[in-house]
PDB file of C-alpha atoms in Angstrom:
ATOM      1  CA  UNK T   1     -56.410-128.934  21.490  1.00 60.00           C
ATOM      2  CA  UNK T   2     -56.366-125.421  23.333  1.00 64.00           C
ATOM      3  CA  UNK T   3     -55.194-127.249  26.658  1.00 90.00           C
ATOM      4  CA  UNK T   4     -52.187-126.338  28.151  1.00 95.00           C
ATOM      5  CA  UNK T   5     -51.150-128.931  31.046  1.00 96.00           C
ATOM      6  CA  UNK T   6     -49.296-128.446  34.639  1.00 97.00           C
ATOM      7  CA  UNK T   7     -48.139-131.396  37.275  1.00 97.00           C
ATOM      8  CA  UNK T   8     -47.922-131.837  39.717  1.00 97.00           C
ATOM      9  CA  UNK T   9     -51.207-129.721  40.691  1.00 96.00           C
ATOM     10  CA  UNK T  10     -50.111-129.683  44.569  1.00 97.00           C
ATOM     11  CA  UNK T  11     -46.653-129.945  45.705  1.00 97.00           C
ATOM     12  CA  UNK T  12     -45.256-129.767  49.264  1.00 96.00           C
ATOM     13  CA  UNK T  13     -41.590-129.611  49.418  1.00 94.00           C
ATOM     14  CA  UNK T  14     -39.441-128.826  52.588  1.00 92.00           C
ATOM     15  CA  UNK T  15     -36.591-125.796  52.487  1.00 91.00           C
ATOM     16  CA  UNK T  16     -33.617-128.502  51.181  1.00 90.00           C
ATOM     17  CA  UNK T  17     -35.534-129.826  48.719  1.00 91.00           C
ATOM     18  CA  UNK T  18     -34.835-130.059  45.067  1.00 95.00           C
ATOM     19  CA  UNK T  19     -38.294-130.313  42.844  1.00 96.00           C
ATOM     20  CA  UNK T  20     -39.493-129.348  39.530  1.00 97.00           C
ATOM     21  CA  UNK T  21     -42.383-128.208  38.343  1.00 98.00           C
ATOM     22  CA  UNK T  22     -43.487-129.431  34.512  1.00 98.00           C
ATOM     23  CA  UNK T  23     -45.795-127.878  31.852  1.00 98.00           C
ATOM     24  CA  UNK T  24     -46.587-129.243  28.461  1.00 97.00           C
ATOM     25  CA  UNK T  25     -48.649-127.884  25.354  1.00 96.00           C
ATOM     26  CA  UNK T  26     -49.796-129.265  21.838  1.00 91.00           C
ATOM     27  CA  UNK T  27     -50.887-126.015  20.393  1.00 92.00           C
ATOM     28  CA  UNK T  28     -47.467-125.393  18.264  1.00 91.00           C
ATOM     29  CA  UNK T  29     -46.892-122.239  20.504  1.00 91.00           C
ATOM     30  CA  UNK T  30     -43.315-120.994  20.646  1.00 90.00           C
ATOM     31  CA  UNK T  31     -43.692-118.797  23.536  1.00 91.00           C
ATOM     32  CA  UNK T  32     -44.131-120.225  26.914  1.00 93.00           C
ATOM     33  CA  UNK T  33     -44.303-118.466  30.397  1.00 93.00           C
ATOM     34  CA  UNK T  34     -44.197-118.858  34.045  1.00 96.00           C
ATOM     35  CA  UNK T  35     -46.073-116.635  36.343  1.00 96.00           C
ATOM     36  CA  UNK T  36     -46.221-116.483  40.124  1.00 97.00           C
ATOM     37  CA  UNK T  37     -49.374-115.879  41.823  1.00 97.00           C
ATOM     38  CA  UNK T  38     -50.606-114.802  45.826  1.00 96.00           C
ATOM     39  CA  UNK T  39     -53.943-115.516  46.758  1.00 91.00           C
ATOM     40  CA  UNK T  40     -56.337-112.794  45.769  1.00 87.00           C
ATOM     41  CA  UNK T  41     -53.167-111.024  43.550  1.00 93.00           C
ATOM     42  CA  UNK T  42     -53.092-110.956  40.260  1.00 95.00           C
ATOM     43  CA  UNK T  43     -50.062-113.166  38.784  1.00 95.00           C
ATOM     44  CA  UNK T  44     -46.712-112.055  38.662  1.00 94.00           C
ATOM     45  CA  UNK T  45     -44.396-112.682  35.516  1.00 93.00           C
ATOM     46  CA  UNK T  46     -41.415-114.785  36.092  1.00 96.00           C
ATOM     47  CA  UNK T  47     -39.762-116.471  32.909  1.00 94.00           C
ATOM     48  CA  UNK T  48     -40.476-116.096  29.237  1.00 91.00           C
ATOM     49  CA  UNK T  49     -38.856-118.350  26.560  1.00 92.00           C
ATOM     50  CA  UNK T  50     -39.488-117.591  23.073  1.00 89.00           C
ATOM     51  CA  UNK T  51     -38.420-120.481  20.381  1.00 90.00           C
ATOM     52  CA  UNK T  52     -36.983-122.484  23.304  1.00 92.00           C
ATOM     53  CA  UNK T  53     -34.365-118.785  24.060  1.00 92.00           C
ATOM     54  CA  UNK T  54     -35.256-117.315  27.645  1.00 93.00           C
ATOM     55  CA  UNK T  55     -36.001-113.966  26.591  1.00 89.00           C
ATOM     56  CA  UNK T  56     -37.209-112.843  29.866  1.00 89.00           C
ATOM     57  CA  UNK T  57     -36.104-113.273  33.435  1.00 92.00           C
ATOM     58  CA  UNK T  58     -37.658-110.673  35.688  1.00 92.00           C
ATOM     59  CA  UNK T  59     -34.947-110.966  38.199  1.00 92.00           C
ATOM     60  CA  UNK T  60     -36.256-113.772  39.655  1.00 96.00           C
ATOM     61  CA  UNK T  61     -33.772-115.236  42.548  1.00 96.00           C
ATOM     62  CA  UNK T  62     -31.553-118.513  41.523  1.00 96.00           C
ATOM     63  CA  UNK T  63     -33.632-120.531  43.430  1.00 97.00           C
ATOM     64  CA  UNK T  64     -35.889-120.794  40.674  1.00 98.00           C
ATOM     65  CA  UNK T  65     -34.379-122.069  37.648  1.00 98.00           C
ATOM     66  CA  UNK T  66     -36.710-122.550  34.421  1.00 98.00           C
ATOM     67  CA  UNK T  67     -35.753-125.186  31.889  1.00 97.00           C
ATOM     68  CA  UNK T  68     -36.915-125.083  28.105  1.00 96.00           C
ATOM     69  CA  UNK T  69     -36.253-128.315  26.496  1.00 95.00           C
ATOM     70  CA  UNK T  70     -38.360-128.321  23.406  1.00 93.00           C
ATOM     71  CA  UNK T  71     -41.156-125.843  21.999  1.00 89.00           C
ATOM     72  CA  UNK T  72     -44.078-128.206  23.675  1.00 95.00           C
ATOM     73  CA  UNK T  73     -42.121-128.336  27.490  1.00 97.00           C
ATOM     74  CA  UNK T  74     -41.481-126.058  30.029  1.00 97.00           C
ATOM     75  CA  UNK T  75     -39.833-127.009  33.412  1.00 98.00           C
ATOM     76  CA  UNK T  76     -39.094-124.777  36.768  1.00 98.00           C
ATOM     77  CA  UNK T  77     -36.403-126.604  38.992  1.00 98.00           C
ATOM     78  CA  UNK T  78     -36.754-125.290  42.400  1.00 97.00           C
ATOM     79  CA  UNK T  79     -34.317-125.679  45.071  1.00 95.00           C
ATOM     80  CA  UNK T  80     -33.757-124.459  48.610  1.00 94.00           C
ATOM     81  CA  UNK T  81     -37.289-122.440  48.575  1.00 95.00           C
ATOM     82  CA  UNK T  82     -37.880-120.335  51.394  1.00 95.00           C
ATOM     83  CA  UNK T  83     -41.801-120.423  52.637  1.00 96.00           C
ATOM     84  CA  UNK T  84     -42.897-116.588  50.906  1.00 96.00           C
ATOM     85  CA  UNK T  85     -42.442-119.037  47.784  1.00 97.00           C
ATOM     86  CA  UNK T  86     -45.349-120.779  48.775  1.00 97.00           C
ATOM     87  CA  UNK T  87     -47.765-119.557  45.536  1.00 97.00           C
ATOM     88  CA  UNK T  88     -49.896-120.924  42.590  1.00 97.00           C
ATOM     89  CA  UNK T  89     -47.472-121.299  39.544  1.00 98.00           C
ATOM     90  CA  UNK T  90     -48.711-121.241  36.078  1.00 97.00           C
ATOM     91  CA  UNK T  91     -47.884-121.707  33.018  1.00 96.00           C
ATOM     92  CA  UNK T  92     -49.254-120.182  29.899  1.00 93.00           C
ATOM     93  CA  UNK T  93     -48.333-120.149  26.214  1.00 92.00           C
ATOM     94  CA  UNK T  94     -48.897-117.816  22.911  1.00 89.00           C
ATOM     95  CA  UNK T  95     -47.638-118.092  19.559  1.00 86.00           C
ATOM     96  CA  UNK T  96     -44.691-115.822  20.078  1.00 72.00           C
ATOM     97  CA  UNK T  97     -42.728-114.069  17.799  1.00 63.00           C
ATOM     98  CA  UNK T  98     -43.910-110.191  16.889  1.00 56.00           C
ATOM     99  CA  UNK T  99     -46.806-108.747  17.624  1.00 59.00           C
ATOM    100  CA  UNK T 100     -49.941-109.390  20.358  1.00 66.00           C
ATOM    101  CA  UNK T 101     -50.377-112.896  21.357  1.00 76.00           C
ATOM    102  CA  UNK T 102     -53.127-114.217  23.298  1.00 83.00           C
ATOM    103  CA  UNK T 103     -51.728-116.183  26.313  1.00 88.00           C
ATOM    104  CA  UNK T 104     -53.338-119.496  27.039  1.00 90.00           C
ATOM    105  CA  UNK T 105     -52.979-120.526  31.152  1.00 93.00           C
ATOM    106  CA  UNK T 106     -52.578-124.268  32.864  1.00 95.00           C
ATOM    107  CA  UNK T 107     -54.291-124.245  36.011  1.00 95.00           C
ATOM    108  CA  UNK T 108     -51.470-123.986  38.069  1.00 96.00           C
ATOM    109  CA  UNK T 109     -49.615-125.672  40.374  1.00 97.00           C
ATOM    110  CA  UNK T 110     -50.058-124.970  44.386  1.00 97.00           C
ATOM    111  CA  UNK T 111     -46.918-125.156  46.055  1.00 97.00           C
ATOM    112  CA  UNK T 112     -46.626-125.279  49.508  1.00 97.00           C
ATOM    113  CA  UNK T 113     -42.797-124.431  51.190  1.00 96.00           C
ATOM    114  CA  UNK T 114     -42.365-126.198  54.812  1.00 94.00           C
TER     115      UNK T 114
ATOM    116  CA  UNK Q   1     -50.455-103.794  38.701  1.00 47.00           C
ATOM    117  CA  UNK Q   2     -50.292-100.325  38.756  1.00 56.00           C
ATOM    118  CA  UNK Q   3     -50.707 -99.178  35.090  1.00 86.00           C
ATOM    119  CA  UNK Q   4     -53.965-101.237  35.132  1.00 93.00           C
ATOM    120  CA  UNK Q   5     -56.563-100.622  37.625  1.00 94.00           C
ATOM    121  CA  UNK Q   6     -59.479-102.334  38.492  1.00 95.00           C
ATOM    122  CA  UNK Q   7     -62.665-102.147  41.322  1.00 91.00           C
ATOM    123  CA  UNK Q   8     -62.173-104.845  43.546  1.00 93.00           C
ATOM    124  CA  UNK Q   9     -65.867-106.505  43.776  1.00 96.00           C
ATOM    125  CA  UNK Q  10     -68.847-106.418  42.441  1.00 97.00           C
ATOM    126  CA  UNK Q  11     -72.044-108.199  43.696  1.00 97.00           C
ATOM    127  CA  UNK Q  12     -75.014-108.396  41.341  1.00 97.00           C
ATOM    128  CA  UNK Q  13     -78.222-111.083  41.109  1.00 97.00           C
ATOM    129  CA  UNK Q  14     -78.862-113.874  38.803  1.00 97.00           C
ATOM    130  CA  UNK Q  15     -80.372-112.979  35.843  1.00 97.00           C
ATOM    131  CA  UNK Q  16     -79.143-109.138  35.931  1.00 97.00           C
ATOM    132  CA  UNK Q  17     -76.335-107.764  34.234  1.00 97.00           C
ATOM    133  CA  UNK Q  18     -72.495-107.524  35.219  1.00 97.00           C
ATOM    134  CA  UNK Q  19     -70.478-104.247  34.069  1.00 98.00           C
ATOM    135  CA  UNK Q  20     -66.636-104.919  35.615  1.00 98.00           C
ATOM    136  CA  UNK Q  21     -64.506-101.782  34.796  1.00 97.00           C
ATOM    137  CA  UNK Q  22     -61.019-101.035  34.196  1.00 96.00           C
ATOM    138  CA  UNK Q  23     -58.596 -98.210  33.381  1.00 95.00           C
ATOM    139  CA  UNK Q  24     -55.140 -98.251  32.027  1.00 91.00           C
ATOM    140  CA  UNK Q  25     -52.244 -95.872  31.407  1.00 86.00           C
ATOM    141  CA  UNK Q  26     -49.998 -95.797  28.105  1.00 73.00           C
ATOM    142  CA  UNK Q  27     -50.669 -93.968  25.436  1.00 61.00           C
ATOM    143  CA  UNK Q  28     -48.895 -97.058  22.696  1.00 69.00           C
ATOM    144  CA  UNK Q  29     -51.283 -99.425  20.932  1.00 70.00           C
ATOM    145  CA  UNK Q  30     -51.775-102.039  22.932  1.00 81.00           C
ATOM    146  CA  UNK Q  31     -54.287-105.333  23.462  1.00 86.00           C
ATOM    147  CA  UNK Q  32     -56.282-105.198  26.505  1.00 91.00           C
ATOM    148  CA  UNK Q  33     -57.577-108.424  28.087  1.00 93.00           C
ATOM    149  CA  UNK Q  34     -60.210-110.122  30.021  1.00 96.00           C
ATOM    150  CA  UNK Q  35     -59.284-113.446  32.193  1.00 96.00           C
ATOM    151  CA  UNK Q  36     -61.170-115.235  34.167  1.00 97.00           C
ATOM    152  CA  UNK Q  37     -60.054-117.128  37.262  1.00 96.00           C
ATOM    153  CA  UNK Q  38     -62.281-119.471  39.159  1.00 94.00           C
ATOM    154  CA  UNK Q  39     -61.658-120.995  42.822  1.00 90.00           C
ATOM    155  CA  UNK Q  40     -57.924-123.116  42.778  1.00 85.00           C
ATOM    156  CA  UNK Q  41     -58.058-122.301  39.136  1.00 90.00           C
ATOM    157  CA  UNK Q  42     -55.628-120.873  36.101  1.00 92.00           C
ATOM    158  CA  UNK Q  43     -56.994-117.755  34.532  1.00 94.00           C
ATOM    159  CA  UNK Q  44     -59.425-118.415  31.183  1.00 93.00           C
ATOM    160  CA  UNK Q  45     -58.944-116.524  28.801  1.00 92.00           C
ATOM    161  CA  UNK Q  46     -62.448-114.282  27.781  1.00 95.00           C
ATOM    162  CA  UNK Q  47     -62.011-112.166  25.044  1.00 94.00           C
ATOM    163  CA  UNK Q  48     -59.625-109.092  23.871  1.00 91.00           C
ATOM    164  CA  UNK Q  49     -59.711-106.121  22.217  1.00 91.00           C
ATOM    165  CA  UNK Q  50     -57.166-104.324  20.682  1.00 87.00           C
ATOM    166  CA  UNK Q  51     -57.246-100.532  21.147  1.00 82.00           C
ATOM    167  CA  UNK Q  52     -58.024 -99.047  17.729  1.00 85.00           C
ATOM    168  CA  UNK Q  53     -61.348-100.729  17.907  1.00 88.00           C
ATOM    169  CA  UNK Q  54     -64.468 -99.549  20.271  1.00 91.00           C
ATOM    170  CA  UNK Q  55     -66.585-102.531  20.780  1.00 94.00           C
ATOM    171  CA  UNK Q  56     -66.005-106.259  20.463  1.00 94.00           C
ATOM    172  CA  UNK Q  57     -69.286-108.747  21.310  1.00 95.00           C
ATOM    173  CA  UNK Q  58     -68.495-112.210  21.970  1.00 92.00           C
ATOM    174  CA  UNK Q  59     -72.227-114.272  23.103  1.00 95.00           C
ATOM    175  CA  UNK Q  60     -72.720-112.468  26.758  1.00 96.00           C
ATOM    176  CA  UNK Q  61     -70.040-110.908  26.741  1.00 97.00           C
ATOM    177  CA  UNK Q  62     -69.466-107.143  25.694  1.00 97.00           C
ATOM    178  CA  UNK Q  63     -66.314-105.395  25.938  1.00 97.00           C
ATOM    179  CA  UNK Q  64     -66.205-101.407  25.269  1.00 96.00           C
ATOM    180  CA  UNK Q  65     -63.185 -99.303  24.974  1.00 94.00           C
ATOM    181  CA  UNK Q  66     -63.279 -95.337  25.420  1.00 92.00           C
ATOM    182  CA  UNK Q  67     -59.446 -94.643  23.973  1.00 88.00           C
ATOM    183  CA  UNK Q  68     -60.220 -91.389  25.157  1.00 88.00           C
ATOM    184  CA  UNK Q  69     -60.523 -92.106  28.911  1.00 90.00           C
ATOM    185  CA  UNK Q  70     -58.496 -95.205  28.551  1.00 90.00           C
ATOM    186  CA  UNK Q  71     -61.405 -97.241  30.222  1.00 93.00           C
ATOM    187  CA  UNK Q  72     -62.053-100.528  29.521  1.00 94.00           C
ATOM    188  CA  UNK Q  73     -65.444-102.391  30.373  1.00 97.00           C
ATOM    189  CA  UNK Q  74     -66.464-105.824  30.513  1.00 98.00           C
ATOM    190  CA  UNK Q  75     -70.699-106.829  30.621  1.00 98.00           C
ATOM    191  CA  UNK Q  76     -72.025-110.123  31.263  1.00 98.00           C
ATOM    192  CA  UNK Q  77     -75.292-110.051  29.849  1.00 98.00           C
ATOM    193  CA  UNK Q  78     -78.191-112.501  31.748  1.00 97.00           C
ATOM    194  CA  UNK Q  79     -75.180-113.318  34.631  1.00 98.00           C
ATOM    195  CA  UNK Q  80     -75.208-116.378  36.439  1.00 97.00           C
ATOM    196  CA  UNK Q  81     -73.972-117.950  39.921  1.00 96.00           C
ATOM    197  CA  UNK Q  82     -71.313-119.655  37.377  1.00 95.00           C
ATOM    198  CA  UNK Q  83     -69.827-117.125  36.703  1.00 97.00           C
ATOM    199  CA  UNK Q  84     -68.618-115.431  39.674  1.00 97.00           C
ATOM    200  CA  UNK Q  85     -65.067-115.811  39.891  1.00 97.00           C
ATOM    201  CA  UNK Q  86     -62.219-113.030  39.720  1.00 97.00           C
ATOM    202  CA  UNK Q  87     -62.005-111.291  36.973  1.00 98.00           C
ATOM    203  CA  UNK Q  88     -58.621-109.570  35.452  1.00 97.00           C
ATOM    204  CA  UNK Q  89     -58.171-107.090  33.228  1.00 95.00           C
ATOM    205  CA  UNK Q  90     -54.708-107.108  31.314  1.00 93.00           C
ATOM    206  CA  UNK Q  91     -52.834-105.022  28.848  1.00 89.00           C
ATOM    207  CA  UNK Q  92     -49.913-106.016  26.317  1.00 84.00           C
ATOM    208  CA  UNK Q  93     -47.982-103.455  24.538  1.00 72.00           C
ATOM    209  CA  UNK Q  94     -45.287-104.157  21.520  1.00 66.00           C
ATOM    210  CA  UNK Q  95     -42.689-102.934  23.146  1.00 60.00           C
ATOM    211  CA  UNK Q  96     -42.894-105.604  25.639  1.00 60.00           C
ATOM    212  CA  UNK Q  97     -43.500-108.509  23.911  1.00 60.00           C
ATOM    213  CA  UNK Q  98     -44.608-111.274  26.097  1.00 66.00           C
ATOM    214  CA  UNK Q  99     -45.392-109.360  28.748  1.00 80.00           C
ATOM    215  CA  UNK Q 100     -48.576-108.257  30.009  1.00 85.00           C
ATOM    216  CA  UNK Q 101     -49.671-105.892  32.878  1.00 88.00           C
ATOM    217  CA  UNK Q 102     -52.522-107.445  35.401  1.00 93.00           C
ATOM    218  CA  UNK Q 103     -54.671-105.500  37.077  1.00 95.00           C
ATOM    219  CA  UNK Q 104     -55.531-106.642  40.511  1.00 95.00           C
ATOM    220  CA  UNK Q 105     -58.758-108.252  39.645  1.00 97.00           C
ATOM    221  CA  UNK Q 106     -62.665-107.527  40.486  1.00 97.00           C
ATOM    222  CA  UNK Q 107     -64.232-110.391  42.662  1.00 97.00           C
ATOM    223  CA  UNK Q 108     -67.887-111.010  40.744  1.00 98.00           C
ATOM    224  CA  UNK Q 109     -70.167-112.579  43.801  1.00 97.00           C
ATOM    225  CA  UNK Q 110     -73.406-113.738  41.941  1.00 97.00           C
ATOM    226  CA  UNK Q 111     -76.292-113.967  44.582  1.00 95.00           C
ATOM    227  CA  UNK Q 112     -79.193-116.505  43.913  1.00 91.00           C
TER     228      UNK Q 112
END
C-alpha cells in the first residue's frame, strides 16, 4: 500500500469556523508533512513531524495548528481562516529519520475560506 | 522556488518526445526530484536521482544530470495526451532534512 489518504477532499468553511483537516498512511513512514499550495505554484512547506515530534514549523500563523497523534495520522485544526488561506493542502509522507527520503503526496484537500 | 528553476511550458505532439529542464543552485549532495501533478490532483512522485550519479532510466522516462552545470532534465520518450500535467522539479539536501525546494513547475500541453 503506497497510498497516502486526505478528507475531506473539498471543504468550505466561513472566517469563525473551527475545522480540521485529516491525513492517514499505512506505509510505516515516520515522517509526515503538510504543504500549502496556490493554483499554478508549486507547494509551499508548512509542518513536518518526524516520529510523531514537530520538527518543522515554517512560521506558519496560529491559525493553523497541526496535530500528530500517532505515526499513521496527521491532523491540521484550522480556526478563524482568513480567505488568502483558501489553497490545496496536502499531505505527504517519507520514512524519516537521516538521510534522503522520497516523499509520497495525498491528493489534497481544496479549501475554500468564505 | 528560487534555488530551483524551471521553464514554465512546454507543448509537444503525441507520439514525439518531451525534454522538461531544470537548474538548481547548491553545491551539497543533494536528491533532485521529478513530481507530477495532474488537474485537482496531489503531486506523483516520478523518479529521482541523486547527484553523484549522471543518468537514471525508469520505462519512458530518462532523467540526466550535468553536476557541472547543475542542470537537471527530464524526457518522456513516445509522450502522450496523458501525460500532460505540471511537472516539478525538486531538490532535498541533508542539511535540511525533510525539506525540499520546488521549482515552479513546467506545464506539459500534449496536442493530438
Amino acid at each position: 500500500d503506497t497510498e497516502v489518504t486526505q478528507t475531506p477532499k473539498h471543504l468550505v468553511m466561513g472566517m469563525t469556523n473551527k475545522k480540521s483537516l485529516k491525513c492517514e498512511q499505512h506505509m510505516g513512514h515516520r515522517a509526515m508533512y503538510w504543504y500549502k499550495q496556490k493554483a499554478k505554484k508549486p507547494p509551499e512547506l508548512m509542518f513536518v513531524y518526524s516520529y510523531e515530534k514537530l520538527s518543522i514549523n515554517e512560521s506558519v500563523p496560529s491559525r493553523f495548528s497541526p496535530e500528530c497523534p500517532n505515526s499513521s495520522l496527521l491532523n491540521l485544526h484550522l480556526h478563524a481562516l482568513q480567505p488568502e488561506d483558501s489553497a490545496l493542502y496536502l499531505c505527504a509522507s517519507s520514512h524519516g529519520g537521516a538521510g534522503f527520503y522520497e516523499q509520497y503526496f495525498g491528493p489534497g484537500t481544496r479549501l475554500t475560506v468564505t | 522556488g528560487e534555488d530551483v528553476e524551471q521553464s514554465l511550458f512546454l507543448s509537444v505532439r503525441e507520439g514525439d518526445s518531451s525534454v522538461i529542464n531544470c537548474t538548481y543552485t547548491d553545491s551539497s549532495s543533494t536528491y533532485l526530484y521529478w513530481y507530477k501533478q495532474e488537474p485537482g490532483a496531489g503531486l506523483q512522485l516520478l523518479t529521482y536521482i541523486f547527484s553523484n550519479m549522471d543518468m537514471k532510466q525508469d520505462q519512458r522516462l530518462t532523467v540526466l544530470l550535468n553536476k557541472k552545470d547543475k542542470h537537471l532534465s527530464l524526457r518522456i520518450a513516445d509522450t502522450q495526451t496523458g501525460d500532460s500535467a505540471i511537472y516539478f522539479c525538486a531538490k532535498q539536501a541533508p542539511s535540511n532534512a525533510g525539506k525540499s525546494t520546488f521549482g515552479d513547475g513546467t506545464t506539459l500541453t500534449v496536442k493530438p
